[in-house]
Coordinates of C-alpha atoms in Angstrom, one line a residue:
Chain A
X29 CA 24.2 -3.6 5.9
X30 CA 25.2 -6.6 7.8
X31 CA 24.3 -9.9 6.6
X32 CA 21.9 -8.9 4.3
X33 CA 23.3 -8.3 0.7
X34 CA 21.3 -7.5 -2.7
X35 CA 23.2 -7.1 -6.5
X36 CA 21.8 -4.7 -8.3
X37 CA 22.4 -4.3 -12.2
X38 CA 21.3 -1.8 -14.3
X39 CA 20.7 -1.6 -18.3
X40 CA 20.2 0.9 -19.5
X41 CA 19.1 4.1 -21.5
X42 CA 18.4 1.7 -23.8
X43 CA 16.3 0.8 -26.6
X44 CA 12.3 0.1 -25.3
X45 CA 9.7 -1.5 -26.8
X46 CA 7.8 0.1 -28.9
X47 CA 4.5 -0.6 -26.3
X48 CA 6.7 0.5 -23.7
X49 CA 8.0 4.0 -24.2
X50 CA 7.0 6.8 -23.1
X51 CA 7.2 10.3 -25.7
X52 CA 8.7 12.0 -23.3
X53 CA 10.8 10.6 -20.6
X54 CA 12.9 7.2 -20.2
X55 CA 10.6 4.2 -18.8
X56 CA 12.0 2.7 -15.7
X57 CA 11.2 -0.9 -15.3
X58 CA 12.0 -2.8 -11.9
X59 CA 12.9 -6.5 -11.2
X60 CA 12.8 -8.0 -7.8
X61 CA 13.9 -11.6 -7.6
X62 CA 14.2 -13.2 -4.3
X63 CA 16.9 -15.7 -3.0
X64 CA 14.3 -18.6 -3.5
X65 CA 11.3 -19.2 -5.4
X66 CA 9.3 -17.1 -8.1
X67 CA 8.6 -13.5 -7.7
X68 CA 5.2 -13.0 -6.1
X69 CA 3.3 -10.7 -4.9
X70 CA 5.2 -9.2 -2.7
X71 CA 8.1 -8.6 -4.6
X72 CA 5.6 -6.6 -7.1
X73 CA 4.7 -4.8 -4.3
X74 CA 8.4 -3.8 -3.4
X75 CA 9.0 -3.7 -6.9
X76 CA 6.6 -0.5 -7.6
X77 CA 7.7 1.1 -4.8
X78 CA 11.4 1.3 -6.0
X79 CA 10.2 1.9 -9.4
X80 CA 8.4 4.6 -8.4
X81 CA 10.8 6.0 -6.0
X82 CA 13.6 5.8 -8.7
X83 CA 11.4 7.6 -11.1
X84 CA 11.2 10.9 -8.7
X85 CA 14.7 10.8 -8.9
X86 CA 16.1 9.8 -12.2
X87 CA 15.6 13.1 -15.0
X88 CA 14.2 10.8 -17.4
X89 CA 13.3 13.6 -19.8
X90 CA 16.6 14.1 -20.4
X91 CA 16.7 10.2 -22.5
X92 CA 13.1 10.2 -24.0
X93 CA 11.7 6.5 -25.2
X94 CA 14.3 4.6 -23.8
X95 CA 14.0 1.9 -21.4
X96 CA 16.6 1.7 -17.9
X97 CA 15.8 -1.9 -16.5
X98 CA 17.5 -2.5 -12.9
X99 CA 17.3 -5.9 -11.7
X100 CA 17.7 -6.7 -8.4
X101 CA 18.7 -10.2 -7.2
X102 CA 18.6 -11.2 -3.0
X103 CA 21.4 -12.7 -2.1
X104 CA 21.1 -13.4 1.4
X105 CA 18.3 -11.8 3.8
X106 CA 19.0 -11.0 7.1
X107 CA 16.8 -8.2 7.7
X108 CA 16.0 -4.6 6.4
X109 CA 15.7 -5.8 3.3
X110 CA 13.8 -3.3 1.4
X111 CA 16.1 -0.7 2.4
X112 CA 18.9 -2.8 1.6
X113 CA 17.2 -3.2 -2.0
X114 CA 16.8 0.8 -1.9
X115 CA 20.7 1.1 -1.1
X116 CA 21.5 -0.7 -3.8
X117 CA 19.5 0.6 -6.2
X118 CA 20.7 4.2 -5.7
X119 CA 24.5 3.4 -6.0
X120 CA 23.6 1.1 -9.0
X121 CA 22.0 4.2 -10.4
X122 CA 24.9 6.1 -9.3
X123 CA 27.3 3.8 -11.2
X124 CA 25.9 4.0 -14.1
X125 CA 25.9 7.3 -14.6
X126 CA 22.0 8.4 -15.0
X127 CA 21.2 11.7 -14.6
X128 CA 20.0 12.1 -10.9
X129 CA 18.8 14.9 -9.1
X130 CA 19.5 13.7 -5.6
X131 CA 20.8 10.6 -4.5
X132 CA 18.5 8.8 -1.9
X133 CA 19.2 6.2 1.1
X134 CA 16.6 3.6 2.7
X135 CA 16.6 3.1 6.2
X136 CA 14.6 1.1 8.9
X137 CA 13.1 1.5 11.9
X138 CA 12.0 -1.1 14.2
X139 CA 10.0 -0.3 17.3
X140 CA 10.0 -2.8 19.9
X141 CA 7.6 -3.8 22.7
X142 CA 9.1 -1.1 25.1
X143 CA 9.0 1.9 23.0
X144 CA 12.6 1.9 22.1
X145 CA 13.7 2.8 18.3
X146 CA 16.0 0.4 17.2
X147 CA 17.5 1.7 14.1
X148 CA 18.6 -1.3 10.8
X149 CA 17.0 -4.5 12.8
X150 CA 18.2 -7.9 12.0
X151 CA 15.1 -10.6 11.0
X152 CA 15.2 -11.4 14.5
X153 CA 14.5 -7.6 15.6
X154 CA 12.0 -7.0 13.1
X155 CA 10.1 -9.8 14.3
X156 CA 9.6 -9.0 17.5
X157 CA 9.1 -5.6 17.1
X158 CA 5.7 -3.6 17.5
X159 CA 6.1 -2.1 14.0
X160 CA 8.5 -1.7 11.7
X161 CA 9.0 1.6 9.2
X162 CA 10.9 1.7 6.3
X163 CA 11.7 5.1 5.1
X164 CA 13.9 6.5 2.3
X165 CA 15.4 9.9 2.1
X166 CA 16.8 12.4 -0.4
X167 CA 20.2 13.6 -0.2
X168 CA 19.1 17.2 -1.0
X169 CA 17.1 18.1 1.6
X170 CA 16.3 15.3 3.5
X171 CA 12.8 14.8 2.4
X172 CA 10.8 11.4 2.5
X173 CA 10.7 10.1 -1.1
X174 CA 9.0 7.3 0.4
X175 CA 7.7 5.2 3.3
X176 CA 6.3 2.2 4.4
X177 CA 5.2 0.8 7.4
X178 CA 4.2 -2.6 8.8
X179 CA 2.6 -3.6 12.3
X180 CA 0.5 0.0 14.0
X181 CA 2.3 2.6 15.7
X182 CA 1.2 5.6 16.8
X183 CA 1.6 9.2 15.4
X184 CA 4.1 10.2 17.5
X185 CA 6.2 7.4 17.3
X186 CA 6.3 7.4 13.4
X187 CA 7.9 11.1 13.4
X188 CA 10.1 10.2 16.6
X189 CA 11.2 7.4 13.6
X190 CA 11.3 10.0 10.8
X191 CA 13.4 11.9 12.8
X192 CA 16.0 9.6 13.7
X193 CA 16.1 8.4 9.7
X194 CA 17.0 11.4 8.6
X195 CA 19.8 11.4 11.1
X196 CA 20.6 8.0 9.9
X197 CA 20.4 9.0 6.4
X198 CA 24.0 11.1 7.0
X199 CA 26.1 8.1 7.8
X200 CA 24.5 6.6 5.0
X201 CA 25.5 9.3 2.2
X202 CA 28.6 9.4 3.6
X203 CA 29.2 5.8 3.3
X204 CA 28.3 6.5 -0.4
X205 CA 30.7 9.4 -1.0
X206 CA 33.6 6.9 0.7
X207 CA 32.2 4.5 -1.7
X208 CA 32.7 6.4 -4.7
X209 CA 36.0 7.7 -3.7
X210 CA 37.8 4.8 -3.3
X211 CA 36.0 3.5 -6.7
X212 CA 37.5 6.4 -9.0
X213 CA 40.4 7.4 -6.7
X214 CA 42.6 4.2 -8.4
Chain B
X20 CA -8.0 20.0 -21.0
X21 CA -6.8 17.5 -23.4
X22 CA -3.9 19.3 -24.7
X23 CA -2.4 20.6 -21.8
X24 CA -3.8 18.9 -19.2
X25 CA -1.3 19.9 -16.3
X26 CA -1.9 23.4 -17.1
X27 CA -5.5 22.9 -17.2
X28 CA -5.3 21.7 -13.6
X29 CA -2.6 24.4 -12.6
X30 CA -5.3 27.0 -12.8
X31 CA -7.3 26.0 -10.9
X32 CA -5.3 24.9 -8.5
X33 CA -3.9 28.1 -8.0
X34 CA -7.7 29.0 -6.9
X35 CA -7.7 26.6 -4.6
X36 CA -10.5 24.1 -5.9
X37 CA -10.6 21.5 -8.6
X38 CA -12.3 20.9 -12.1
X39 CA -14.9 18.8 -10.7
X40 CA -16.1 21.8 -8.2
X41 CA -14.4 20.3 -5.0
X42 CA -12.1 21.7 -2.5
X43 CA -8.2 20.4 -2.2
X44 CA -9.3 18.5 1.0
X45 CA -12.8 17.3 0.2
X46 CA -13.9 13.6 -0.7
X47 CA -16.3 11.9 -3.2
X48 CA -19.7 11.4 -2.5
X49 CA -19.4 7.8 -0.6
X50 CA -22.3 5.4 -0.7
X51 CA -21.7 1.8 0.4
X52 CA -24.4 -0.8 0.7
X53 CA -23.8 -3.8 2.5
X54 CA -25.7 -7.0 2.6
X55 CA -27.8 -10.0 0.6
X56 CA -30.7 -7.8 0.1
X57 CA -28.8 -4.5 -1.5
X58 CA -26.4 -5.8 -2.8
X59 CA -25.5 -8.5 -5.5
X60 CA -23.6 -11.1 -4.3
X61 CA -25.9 -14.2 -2.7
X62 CA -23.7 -16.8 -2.6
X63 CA -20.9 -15.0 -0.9
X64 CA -21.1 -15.1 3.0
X65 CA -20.6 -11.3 3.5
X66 CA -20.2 -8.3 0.2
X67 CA -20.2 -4.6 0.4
X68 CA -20.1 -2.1 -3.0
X69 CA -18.8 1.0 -2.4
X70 CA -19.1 4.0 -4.5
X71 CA -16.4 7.1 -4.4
X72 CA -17.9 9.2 -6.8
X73 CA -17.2 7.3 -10.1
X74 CA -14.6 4.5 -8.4
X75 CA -16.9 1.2 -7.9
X76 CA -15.3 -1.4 -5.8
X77 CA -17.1 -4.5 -4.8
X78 CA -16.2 -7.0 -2.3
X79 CA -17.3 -10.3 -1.5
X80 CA -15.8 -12.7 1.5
X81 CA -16.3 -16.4 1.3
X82 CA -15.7 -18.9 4.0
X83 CA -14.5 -22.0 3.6
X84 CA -13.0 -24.6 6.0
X85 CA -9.3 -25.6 6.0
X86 CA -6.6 -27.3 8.0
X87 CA -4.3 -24.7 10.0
X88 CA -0.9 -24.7 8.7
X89 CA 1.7 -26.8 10.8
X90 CA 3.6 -24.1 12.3
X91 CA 0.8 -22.0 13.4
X92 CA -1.8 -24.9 14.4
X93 CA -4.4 -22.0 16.1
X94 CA -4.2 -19.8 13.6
X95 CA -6.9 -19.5 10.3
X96 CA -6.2 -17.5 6.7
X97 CA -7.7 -14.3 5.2
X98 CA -7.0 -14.0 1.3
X99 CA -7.4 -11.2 -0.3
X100 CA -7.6 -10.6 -4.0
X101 CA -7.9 -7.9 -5.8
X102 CA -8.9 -7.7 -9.5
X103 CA -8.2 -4.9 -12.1
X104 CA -10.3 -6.5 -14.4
X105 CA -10.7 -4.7 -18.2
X106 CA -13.6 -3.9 -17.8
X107 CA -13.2 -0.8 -15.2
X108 CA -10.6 1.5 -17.6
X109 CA -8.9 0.8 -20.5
X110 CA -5.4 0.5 -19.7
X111 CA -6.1 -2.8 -17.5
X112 CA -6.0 -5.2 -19.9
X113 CA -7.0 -9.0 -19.8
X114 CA -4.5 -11.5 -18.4
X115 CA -2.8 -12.6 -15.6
X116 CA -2.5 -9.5 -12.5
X117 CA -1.0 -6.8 -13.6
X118 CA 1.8 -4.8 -11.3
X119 CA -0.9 -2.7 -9.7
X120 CA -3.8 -5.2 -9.0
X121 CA -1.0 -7.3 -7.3
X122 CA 0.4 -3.9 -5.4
X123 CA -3.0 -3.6 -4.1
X124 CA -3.8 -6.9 -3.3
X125 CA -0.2 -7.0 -0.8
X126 CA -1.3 -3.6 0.4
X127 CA -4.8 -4.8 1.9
X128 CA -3.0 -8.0 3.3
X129 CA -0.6 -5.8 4.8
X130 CA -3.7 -3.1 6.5
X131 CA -5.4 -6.5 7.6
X132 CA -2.1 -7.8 9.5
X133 CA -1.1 -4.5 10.7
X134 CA -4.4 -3.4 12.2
X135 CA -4.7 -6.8 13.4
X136 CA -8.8 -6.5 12.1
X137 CA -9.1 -9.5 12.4
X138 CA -6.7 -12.0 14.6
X139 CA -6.3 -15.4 13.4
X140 CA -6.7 -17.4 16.5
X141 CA -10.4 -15.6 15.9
X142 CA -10.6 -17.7 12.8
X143 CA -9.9 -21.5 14.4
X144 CA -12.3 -23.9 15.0
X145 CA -10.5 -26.7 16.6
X146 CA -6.9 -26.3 16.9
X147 CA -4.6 -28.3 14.3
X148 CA -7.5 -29.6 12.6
X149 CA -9.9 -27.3 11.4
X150 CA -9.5 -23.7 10.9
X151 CA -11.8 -20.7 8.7
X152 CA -10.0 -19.9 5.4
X153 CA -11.9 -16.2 4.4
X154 CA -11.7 -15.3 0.6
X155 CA -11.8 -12.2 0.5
X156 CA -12.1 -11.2 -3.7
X157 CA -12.3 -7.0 -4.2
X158 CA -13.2 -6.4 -7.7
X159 CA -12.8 -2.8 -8.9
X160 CA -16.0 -2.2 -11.6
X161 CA -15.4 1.1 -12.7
X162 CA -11.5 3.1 -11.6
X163 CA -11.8 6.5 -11.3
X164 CA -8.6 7.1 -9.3
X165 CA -8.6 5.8 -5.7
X166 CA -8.2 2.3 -5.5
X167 CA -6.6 1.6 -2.1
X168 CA -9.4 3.8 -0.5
X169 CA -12.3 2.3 -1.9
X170 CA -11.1 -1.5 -1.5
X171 CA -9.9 -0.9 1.9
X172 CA -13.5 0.4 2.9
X173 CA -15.2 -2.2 0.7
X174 CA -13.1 -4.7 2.6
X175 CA -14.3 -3.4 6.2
X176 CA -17.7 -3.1 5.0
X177 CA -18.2 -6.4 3.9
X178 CA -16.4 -8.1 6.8
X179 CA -18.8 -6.5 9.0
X180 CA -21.6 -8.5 7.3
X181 CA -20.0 -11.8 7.6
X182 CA -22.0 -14.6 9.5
X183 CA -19.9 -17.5 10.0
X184 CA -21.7 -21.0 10.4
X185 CA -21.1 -22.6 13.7
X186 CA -19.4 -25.7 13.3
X187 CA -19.1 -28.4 15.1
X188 CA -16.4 -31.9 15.2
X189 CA -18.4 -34.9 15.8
X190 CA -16.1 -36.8 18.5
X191 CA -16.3 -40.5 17.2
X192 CA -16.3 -39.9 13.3
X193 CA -13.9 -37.1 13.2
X194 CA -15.9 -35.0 10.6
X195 CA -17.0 -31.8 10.8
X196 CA -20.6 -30.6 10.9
X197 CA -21.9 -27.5 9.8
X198 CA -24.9 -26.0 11.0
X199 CA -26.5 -23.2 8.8
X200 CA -29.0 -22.3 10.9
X201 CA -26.9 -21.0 13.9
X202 CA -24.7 -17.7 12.5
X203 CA -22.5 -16.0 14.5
X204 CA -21.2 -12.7 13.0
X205 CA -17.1 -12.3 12.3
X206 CA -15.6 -10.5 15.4
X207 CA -13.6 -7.0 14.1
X208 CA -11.2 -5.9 16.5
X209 CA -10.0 -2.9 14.7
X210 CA -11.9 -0.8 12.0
X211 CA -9.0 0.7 9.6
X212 CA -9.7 3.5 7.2
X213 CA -7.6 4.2 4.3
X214 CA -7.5 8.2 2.8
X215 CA -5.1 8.9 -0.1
X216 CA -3.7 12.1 -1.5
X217 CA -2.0 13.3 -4.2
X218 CA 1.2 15.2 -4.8
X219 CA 1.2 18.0 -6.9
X220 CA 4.7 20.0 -7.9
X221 CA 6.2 19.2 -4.6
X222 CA 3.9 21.0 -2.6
X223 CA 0.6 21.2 -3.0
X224 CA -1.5 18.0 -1.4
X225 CA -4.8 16.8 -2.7
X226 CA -7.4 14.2 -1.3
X227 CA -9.3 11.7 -3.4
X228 CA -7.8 11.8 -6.3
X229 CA -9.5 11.1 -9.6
X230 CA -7.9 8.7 -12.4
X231 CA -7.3 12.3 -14.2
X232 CA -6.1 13.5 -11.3
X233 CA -3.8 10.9 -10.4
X234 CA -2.1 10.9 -14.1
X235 CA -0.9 14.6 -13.5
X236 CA 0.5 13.7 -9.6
X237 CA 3.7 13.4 -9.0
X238 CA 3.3 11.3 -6.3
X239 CA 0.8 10.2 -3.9
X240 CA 0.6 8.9 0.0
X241 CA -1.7 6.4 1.4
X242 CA -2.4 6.5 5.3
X243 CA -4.7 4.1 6.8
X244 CA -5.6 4.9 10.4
X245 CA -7.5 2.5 12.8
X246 CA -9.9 3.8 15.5
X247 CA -7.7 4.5 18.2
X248 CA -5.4 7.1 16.5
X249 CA -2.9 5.0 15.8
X250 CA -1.5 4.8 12.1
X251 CA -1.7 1.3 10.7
X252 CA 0.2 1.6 7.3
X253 CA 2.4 4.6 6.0
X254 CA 2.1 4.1 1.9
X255 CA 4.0 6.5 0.0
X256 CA 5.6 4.6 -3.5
X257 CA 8.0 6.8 -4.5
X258 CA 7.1 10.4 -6.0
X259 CA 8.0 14.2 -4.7
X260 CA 9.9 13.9 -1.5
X261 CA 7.1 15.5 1.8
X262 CA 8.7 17.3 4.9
X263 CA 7.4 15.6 8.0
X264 CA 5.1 18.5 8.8
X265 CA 3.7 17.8 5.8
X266 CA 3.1 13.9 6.5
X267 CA 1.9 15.3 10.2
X268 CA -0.9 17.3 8.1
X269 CA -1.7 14.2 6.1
X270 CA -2.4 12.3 9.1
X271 CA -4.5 14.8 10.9
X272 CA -6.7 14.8 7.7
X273 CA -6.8 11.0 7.7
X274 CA -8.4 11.0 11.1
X275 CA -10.6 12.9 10.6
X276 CA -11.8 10.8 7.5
X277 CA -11.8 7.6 10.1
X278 CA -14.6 9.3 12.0
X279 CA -16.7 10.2 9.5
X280 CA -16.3 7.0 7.2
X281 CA -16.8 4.9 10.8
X282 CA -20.4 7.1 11.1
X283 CA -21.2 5.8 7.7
X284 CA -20.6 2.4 8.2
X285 CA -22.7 2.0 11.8
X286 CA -25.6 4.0 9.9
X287 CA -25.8 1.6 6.9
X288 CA -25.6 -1.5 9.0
X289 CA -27.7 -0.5 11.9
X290 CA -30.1 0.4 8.5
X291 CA -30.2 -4.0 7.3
X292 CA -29.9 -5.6 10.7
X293 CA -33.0 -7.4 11.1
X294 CA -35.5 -5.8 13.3

């Protein structure tokens, strides 16, 4: 959203290494490249937490010892990144036709100075705010698949965040279903 | 229990306790020892090893001098590290960092600029020339499921011992001089507390998990609270989506954790400061 843009490209169920596959269920394998320089430690970081966010919702017993790579490149960065990256992730997964069992959204929260909730903050916003939460939700029943938070905030200000995510989260699914539409509607 | 293992751990799960005798919200026997005497590491300026049951984290904090980074000419470095090395369970293996140890390692850099532990400006000595750099290296010596826990504690522990030289510039040559002799100890600001659980089946929520118990999860949560009630990181990677009320109950039991881990640590330092 914005000026921020991430490709995602997914391969996949394919083939894994032998060292690599699971008996049961497809192994999901994440890469996080940013616009400059190598990948470092905080990509990993960002890059298990998709992983494992993806894996709660891909039915990977369904393709057994295969391998889905997505590979995530940064194009530009202009804040809410990892949420951005989540975006993308889901409607690449979407695209490629896995077998889902909900669809999920990423969305941040930036609280400033004052107490406000500022809701998708530019790099500027994020900066100067007290804390910023990233949270993503499931389509299903608007659960938190997963959250992450930097800067303190206080208890009540996390779920007054929650909250308004999962309000947020609408728009976003929507955007998806308009998405999709106009993809298979030609 | 090695066939079916998730079944194994349904039963008793459905009784409300766990394999190794403990209640769904009940922690490890934690023991920590801090310090030069009790501990191993003499050449490091402050080290902690902390035991959660079978999970042995050790952490040792060096300090070295630097100079400050142009931008931010008031400001000093913390470092941490943290190593998965073979040697604690067999599916680390040798090499460069794997995804977790590097996971980790961003995680306890993230709890120390959240909680603000330690502020940086703490850390200079003479703005734009000479600033603290603190190495902070956690090595995990035996994994037995809760890593972030362990480390982050190991990490507060051992900062608490640190005794920073006082150093001094000499006006007309420019150099620095260190004196040994005068220590002053590291100034803590916050004391954050890390308490993980596990996600079983979408519903049911453990504490401390085990490496067993962490295999069978389907998902786990991180929350590491600082003194005041305030929550300093929200971790959740992925895994069964929680209701909010159920995130609300995860915090409650994390602050509760903070108190009693915070008595631990003022016992076992009030225990090796010098009488």
């Amino acid at each position: 959203p914005g000026d921020t843009s991430v490709l995602a490209g997914i391969y996949g169920p394919a083939e894994a290494k032998v060292s690599k596959e699971l008996p049961d269920r497809a192994a999901l394998e994440v890469l996080l490249r940013p616009k400059v320089g190598l990948p470092g430690v905080l990509e990993r970081s960002r890059e298990q937490l998709l992983r494992q966010t993806c894996e709660a919702v891909v039915l990977g017993a369904l393709h057994p010892r295969t391998a889905v790579s997505l590979v995530l490149q940064v194009l530009s960065d202009a804040g809410s990144l990892l949420s951005c990256c989540l975006n993308a992730a889901c409607m690449a997964l979407l695209d490629a036709g896995l077998p889902l069992a909900a669809l999920f959204c990423g969305v941040t929260c930036a609280l400033q100075p004052d107490g406000a909730i500022l809701l998708d903050p530019t790099a500027r916003q994020e900066q100067e705010a007290r804390a910023v939460l990233t949270f993503a939700i499931a389509s299903s029943d608007r659960k938190v698949l997963m959250a992450n938070t930097k800067g303190s905030c206080s208890v009540e200000e996390m779920q007054q965040c929650l909250a308004a995510a999962q309000r947020a989260a609408d728009t976003v699914f929507q955007f998806y279903r308009d998405s999709v539409c106009r993809r298979y509607s030609k | 229990r090695t066939v079916e293992p998730l079944e194994y751990y349904r039963r008793f799960l459905k009784e409300n306790c766990r394999p190794d005798g403990r209640e769904l919200g009940e922690f490890r026997t934690t023991t920590v020892n801090i310090g030069k005497c009790l501990c191993s590491i003499t050449t490091a300026d402050g080290s902690a090893l902390v035991k959660l049951g079978n999970t042995t984290v050790i952490c040792g904090v060096k300090a070295e001098l630097a100079a400050p980074a142009a931008d931010s000419a008031n400001k000093g470095y913390i470092v941490p590290n943290v190593e998965l090395p073979s040697l604690c369970a067999e599916r680390f293996r040798s090499g460069p960092p794997g995804e977790e140890a590097q996971a980790a390692s961003q995680f306890i850099a993230d709890v120390i600029e959240n909680s603000q532990m330690i502020v940086k400006e703490d850390l200079c000595i003479a703005s734009g020339k000479l600033a603290w750099v603190l190495y902070c290296d956690i090595i995990c010596l035996d994994y037995d499921g809760n890593l972030l826990d362990a480390s982050v504690f190991a990490l507060l522990a051992a900062l608490k011992n640190v005794q920073l030289p006082s150093v001094m510039i000499n006006e007309e040559t420019g150099l620095s001089e260190v004196n040994l002799k005068q220590k002053n100890p590291l100034v803590l600001r916050k004391h954050p507390v890390a308490t993980s659980f596990a996600i079983f089946d979408d519903t049911l929520l453990i504490v401390d998990p085990t490496a067993e118990e962490e295999d069978l999860a389907t998902g786990t949560v991180t929350i590491v609270t600082d003194g005041e009630g305030r929550l300093c990181s929200v971790h959740k990677p992925g895994g069964s989506p929680l209701t909010g009320a159920k995130l609300q109950d995860c915090i409650t039991r994390a602050i509760t954790r903070h108190k009693e881990v915070k008595k631990l640590i003022d016992k076992v330092i009030k225990s090796i400061t010098p009488k």
